[in-house]
Tab-separated table of C-alpha atoms and ligand atoms in Angstrom:
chain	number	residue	atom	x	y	z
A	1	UNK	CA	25.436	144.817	123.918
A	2	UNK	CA	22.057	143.760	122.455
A	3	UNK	CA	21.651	141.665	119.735
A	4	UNK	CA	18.733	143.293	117.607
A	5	UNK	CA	19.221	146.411	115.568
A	6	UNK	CA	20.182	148.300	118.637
A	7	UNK	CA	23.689	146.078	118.788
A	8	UNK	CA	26.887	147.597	119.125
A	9	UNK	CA	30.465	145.598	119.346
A	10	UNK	CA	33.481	146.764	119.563
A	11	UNK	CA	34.557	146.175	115.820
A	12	UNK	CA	32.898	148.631	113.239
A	13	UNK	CA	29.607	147.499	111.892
A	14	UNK	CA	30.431	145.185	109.309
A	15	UNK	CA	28.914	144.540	106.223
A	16	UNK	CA	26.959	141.756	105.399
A	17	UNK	CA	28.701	139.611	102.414
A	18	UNK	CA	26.382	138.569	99.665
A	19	UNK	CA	26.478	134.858	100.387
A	20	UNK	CA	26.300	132.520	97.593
A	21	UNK	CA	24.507	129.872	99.583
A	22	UNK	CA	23.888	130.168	103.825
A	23	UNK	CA	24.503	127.080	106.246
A	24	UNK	CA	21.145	126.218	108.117
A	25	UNK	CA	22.920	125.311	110.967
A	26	UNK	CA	26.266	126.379	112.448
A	27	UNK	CA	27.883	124.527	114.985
A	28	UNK	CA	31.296	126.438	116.929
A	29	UNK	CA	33.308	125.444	119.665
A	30	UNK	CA	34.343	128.230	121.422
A	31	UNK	CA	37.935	128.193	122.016
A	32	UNK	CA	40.698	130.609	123.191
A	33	UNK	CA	38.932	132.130	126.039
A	34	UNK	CA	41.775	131.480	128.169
A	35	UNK	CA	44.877	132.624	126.229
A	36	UNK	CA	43.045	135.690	125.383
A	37	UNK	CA	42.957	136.767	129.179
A	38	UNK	CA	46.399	135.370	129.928
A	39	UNK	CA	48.142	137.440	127.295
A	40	UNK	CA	46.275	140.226	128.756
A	41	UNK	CA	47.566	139.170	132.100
A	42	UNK	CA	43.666	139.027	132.949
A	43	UNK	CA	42.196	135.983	135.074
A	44	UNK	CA	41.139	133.185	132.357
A	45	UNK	CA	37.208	134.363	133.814
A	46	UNK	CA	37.410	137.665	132.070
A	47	UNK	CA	38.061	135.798	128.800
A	48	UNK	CA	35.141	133.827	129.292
A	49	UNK	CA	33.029	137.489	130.121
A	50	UNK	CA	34.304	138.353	127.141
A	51	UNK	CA	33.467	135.314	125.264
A	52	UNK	CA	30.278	135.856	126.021
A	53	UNK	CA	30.288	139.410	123.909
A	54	UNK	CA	30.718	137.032	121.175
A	55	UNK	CA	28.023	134.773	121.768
A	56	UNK	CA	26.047	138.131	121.587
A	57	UNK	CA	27.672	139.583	118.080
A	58	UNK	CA	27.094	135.581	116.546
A	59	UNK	CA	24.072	135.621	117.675
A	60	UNK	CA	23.322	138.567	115.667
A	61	UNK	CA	25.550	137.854	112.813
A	62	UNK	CA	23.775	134.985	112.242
A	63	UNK	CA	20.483	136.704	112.413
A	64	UNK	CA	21.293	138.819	110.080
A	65	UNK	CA	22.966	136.037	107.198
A	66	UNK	CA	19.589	133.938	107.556
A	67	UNK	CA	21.285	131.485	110.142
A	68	UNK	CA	18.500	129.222	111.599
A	69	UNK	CA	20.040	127.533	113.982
A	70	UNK	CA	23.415	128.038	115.964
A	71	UNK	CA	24.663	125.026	118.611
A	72	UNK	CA	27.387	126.632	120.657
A	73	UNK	CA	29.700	124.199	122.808
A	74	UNK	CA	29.592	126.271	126.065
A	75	UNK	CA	30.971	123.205	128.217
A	76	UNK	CA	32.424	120.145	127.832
A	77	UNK	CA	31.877	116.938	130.065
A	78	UNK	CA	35.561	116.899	130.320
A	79	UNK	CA	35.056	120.904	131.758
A	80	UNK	CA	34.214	119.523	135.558
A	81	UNK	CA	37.771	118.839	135.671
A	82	UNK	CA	38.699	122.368	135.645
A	83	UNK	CA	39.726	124.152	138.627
A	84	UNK	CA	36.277	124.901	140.911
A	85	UNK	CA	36.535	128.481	140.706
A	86	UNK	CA	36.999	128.174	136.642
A	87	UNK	CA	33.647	125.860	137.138
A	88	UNK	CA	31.943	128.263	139.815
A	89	UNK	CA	32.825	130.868	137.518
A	90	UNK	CA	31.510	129.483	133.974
A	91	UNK	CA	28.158	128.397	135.468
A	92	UNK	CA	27.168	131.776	137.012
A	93	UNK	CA	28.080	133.335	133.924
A	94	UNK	CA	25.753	130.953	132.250
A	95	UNK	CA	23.215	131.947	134.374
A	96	UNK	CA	23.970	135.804	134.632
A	97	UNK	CA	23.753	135.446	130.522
A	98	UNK	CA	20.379	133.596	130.609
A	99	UNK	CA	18.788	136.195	133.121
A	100	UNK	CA	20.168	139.917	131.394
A	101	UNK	CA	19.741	138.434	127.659
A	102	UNK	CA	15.969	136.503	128.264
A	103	UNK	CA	14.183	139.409	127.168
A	104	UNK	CA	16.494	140.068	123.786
A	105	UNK	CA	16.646	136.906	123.124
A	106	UNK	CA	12.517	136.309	123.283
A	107	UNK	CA	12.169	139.856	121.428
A	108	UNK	CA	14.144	138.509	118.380
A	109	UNK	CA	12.132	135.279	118.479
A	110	UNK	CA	15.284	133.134	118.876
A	111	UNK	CA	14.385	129.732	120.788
A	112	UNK	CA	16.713	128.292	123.626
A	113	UNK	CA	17.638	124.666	123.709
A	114	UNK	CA	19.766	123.070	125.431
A	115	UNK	CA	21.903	119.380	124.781
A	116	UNK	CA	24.070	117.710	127.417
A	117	UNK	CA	23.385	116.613	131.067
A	118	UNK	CA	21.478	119.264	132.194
A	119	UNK	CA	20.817	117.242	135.620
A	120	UNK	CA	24.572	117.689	136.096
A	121	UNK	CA	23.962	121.652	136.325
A	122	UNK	CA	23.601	123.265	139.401
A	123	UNK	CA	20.148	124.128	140.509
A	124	UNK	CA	19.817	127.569	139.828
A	125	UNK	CA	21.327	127.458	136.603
A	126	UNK	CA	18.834	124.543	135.679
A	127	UNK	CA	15.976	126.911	136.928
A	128	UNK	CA	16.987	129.759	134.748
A	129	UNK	CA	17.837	127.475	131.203
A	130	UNK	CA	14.470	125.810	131.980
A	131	UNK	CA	12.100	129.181	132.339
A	132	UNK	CA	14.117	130.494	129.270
A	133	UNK	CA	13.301	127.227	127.155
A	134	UNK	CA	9.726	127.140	128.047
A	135	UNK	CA	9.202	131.049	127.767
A	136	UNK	CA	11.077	130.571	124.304
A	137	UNK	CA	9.222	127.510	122.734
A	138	UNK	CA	6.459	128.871	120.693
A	139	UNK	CA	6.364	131.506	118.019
A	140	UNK	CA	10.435	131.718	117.441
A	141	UNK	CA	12.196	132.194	114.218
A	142	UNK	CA	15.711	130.882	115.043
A	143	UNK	CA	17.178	128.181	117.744
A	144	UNK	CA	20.080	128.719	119.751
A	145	UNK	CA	21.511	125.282	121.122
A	146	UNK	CA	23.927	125.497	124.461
A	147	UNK	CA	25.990	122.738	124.786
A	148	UNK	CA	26.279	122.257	128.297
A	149	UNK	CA	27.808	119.379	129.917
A	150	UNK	CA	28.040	117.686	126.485
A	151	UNK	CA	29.919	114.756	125.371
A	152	UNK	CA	29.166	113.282	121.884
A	153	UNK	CA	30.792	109.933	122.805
A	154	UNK	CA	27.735	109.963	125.917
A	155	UNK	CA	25.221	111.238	123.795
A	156	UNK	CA	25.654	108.441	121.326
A	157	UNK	CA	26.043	106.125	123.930
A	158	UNK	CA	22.671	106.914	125.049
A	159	UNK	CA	21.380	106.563	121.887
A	160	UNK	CA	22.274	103.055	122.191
A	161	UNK	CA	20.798	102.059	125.337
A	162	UNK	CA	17.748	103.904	124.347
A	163	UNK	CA	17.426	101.567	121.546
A	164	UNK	CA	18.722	98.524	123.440
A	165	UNK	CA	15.902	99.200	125.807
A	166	UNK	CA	13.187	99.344	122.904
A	167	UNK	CA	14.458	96.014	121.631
A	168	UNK	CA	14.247	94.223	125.189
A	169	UNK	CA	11.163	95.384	125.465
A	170	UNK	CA	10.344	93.961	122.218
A	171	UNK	CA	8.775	97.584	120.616
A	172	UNK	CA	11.659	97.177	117.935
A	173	UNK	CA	13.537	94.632	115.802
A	174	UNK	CA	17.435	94.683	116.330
A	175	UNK	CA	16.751	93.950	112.368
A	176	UNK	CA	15.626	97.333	111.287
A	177	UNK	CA	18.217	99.225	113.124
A	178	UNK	CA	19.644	101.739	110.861
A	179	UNK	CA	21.371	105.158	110.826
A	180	UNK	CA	18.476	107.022	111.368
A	181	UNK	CA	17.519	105.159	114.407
A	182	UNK	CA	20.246	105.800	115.895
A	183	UNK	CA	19.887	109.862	114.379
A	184	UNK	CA	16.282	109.531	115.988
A	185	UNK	CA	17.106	108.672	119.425
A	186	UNK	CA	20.365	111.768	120.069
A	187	UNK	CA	19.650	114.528	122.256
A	188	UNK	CA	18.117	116.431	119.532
A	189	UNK	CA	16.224	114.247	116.882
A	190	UNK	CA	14.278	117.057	115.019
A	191	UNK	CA	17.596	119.373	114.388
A	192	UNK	CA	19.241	119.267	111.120
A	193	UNK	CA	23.268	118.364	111.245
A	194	UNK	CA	25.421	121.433	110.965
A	195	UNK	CA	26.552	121.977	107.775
A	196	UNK	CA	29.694	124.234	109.226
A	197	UNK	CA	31.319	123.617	111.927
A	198	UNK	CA	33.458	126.692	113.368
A	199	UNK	CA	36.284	126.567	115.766
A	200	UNK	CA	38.327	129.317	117.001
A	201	UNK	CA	42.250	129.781	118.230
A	202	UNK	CA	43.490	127.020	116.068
A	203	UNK	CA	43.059	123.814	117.306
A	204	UNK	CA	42.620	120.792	114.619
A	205	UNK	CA	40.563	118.893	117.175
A	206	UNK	CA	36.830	118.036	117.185
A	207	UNK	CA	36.826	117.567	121.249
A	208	UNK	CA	34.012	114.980	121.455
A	209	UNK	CA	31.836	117.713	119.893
A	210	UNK	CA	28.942	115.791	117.770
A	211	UNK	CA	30.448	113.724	115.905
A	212	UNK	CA	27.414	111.889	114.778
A	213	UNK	CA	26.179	115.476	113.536
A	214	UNK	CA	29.285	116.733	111.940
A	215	UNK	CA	30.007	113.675	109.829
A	216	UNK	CA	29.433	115.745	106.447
A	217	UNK	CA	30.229	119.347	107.903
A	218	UNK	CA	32.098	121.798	106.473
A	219	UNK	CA	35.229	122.946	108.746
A	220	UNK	CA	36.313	126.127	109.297
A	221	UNK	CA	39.297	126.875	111.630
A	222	UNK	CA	40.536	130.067	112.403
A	223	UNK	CA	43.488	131.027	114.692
A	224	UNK	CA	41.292	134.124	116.108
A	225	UNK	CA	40.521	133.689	119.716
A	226	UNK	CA	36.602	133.173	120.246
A	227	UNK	CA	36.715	136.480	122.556
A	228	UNK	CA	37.543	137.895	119.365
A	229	UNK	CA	35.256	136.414	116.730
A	230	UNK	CA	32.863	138.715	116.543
A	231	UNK	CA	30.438	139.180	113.389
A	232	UNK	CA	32.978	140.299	110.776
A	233	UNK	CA	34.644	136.593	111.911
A	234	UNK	CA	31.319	135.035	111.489
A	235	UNK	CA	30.818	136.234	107.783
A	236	UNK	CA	34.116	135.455	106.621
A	237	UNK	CA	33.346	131.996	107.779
A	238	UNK	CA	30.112	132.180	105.683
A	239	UNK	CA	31.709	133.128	103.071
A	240	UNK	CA	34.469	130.357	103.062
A	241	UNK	CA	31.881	127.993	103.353
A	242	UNK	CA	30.200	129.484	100.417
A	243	UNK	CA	32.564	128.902	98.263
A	244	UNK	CA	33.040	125.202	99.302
A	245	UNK	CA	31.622	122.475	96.806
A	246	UNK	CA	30.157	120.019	98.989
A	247	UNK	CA	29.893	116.520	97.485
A	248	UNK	CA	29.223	113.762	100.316
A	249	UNK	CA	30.964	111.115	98.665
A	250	UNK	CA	29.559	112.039	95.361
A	251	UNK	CA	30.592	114.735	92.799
A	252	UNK	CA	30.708	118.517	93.047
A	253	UNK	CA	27.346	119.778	91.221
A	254	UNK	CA	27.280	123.334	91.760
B	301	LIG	C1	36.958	127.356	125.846
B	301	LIG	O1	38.037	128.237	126.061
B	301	LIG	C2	35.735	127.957	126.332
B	301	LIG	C3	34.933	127.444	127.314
B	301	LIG	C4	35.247	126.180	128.001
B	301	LIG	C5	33.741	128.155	127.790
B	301	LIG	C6	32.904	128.864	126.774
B	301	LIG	C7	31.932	129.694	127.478
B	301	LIG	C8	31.598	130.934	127.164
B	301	LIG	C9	32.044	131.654	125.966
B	301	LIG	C10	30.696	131.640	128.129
B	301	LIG	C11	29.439	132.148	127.583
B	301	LIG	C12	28.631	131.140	126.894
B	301	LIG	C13	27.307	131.287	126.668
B	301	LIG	C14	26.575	130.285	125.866
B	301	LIG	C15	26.543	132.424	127.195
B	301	LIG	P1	39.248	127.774	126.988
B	301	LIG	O2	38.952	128.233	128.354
B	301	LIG	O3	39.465	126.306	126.843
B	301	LIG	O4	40.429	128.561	126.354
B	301	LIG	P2	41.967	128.120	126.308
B	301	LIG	O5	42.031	126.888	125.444
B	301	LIG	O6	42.641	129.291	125.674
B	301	LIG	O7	42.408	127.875	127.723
């Protein structure tokens, strides 16, 4: 599967819906990878493999609705707990992705980046996310984020310290402290907050899954298992959000 023009998935092409308005920024947690290969009587890695279709037909999907930027929760700090062949499994995936998909991805200008603990990663996985990042830096058009070893509780945490630190050292005033401080010093300071947040096979949770970033996101939950969102999944999720009048706090003015 590519993700340019080329790009076929298993679904048939869908249309793209005339969108009333498009999210900048579209944050999913990835869910369901597991059932879908048990109730298949598959291992829970092939549901990953096939997750990772998806991340291919979103990726395209949201090329194609004017998407800029896409943060996909790929794994959780809580993930090391998993069994070490789930964890063996996930991060040579990762890595097997990064290597096939480096060329696509730099042809359709689409920047990696990467938020979580990256030092946490194994080695060669590090080596490949870091050649892709640098390669992918200049001249892009849209960003993909991986979360990878991410936990928004940490992340926020580090904020924190970061601006503890500043304040010992007496380069800031406890004083002037103020939500965008603490905005300014998260993994990624100069992305915009998602203004949808999708999650797939059901669950009402946000799984410590930037909750700084999602405080005025729109949320769209859908009992389809992420090996089976595809782009048709991704539009309809556009288009729910489209029709959502957002207000943050205020009142609805469109
Ligand atoms: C959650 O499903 C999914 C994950 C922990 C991994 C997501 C990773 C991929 C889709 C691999 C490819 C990613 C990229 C960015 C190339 P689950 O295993 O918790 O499912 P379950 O709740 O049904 O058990």
């Amino acid at each position: 599967m590519t993700i340019g023009v080329k790009l076929e998935t298993r679904n048939l092409k869908p249309e793209i819906p005339k969108l009333e308005k498009v999210p900048e920024h579209v944050a999913v947690i990835m869910d369901g990878n597991g059932r879908w290969a048990n109730e298949r009587g598959l291992p829970r890695l092939k549901g990953h493999e096939e997750g990772a279709q998806s991340v291919l037909a979103v990726l395209k999907a949201a090329k194609e609705s004017g998407v800029n930027y896409l943060t996909l929760y790929a794994f959780s700090t809580e993930n090391w707990n998993r069994p070490k062949d789930e964890v063996d499994g996930l991060m040579t995936l990762l890595a097997t992705f990064m290597q096939k998909h480096a060329r696509e991805l730099l042809k359709n200008k689409i920047r990696l980046r990467v938020m979580g603990e990256v030092d946490r990663l194994p080695k060669a996985v590090q080596a490949g996310l870091i050649k892709l990042m640098k390669q992918s830096e200049k001249g892009y058009e849209r960003t993909l984020i991986v979360a990878l070893s991410y936990g928004s509780r940490k992340e926020i945490a580090e904020s924190a310290k970061a601006i503890a630190r500043k304040a010992a050292a007496g380069e800031l005033d406890p004083e002037t402290v103020t939500e965008e401080t603490v905005a300014q010093h998260l993994y990624l300071p100069d992305v915009p907050d998602p203004e949808l947040m999708i999650r797939t096979s059901g669950e009402l949770r946000l799984s410590n899954f930037l909750l700084w970033q999602l405080s005025y996101a729109e949320l769209y939950v859908t009992e389809t298992y992420w090996p089976d969102f595809r782009e048709k999944e991704f539009f309809q999720a556009l288009e729910s959000f489209g029709k959502r009048g957002r207000r943050f706090g205020g009142v609805v003015t469109q």
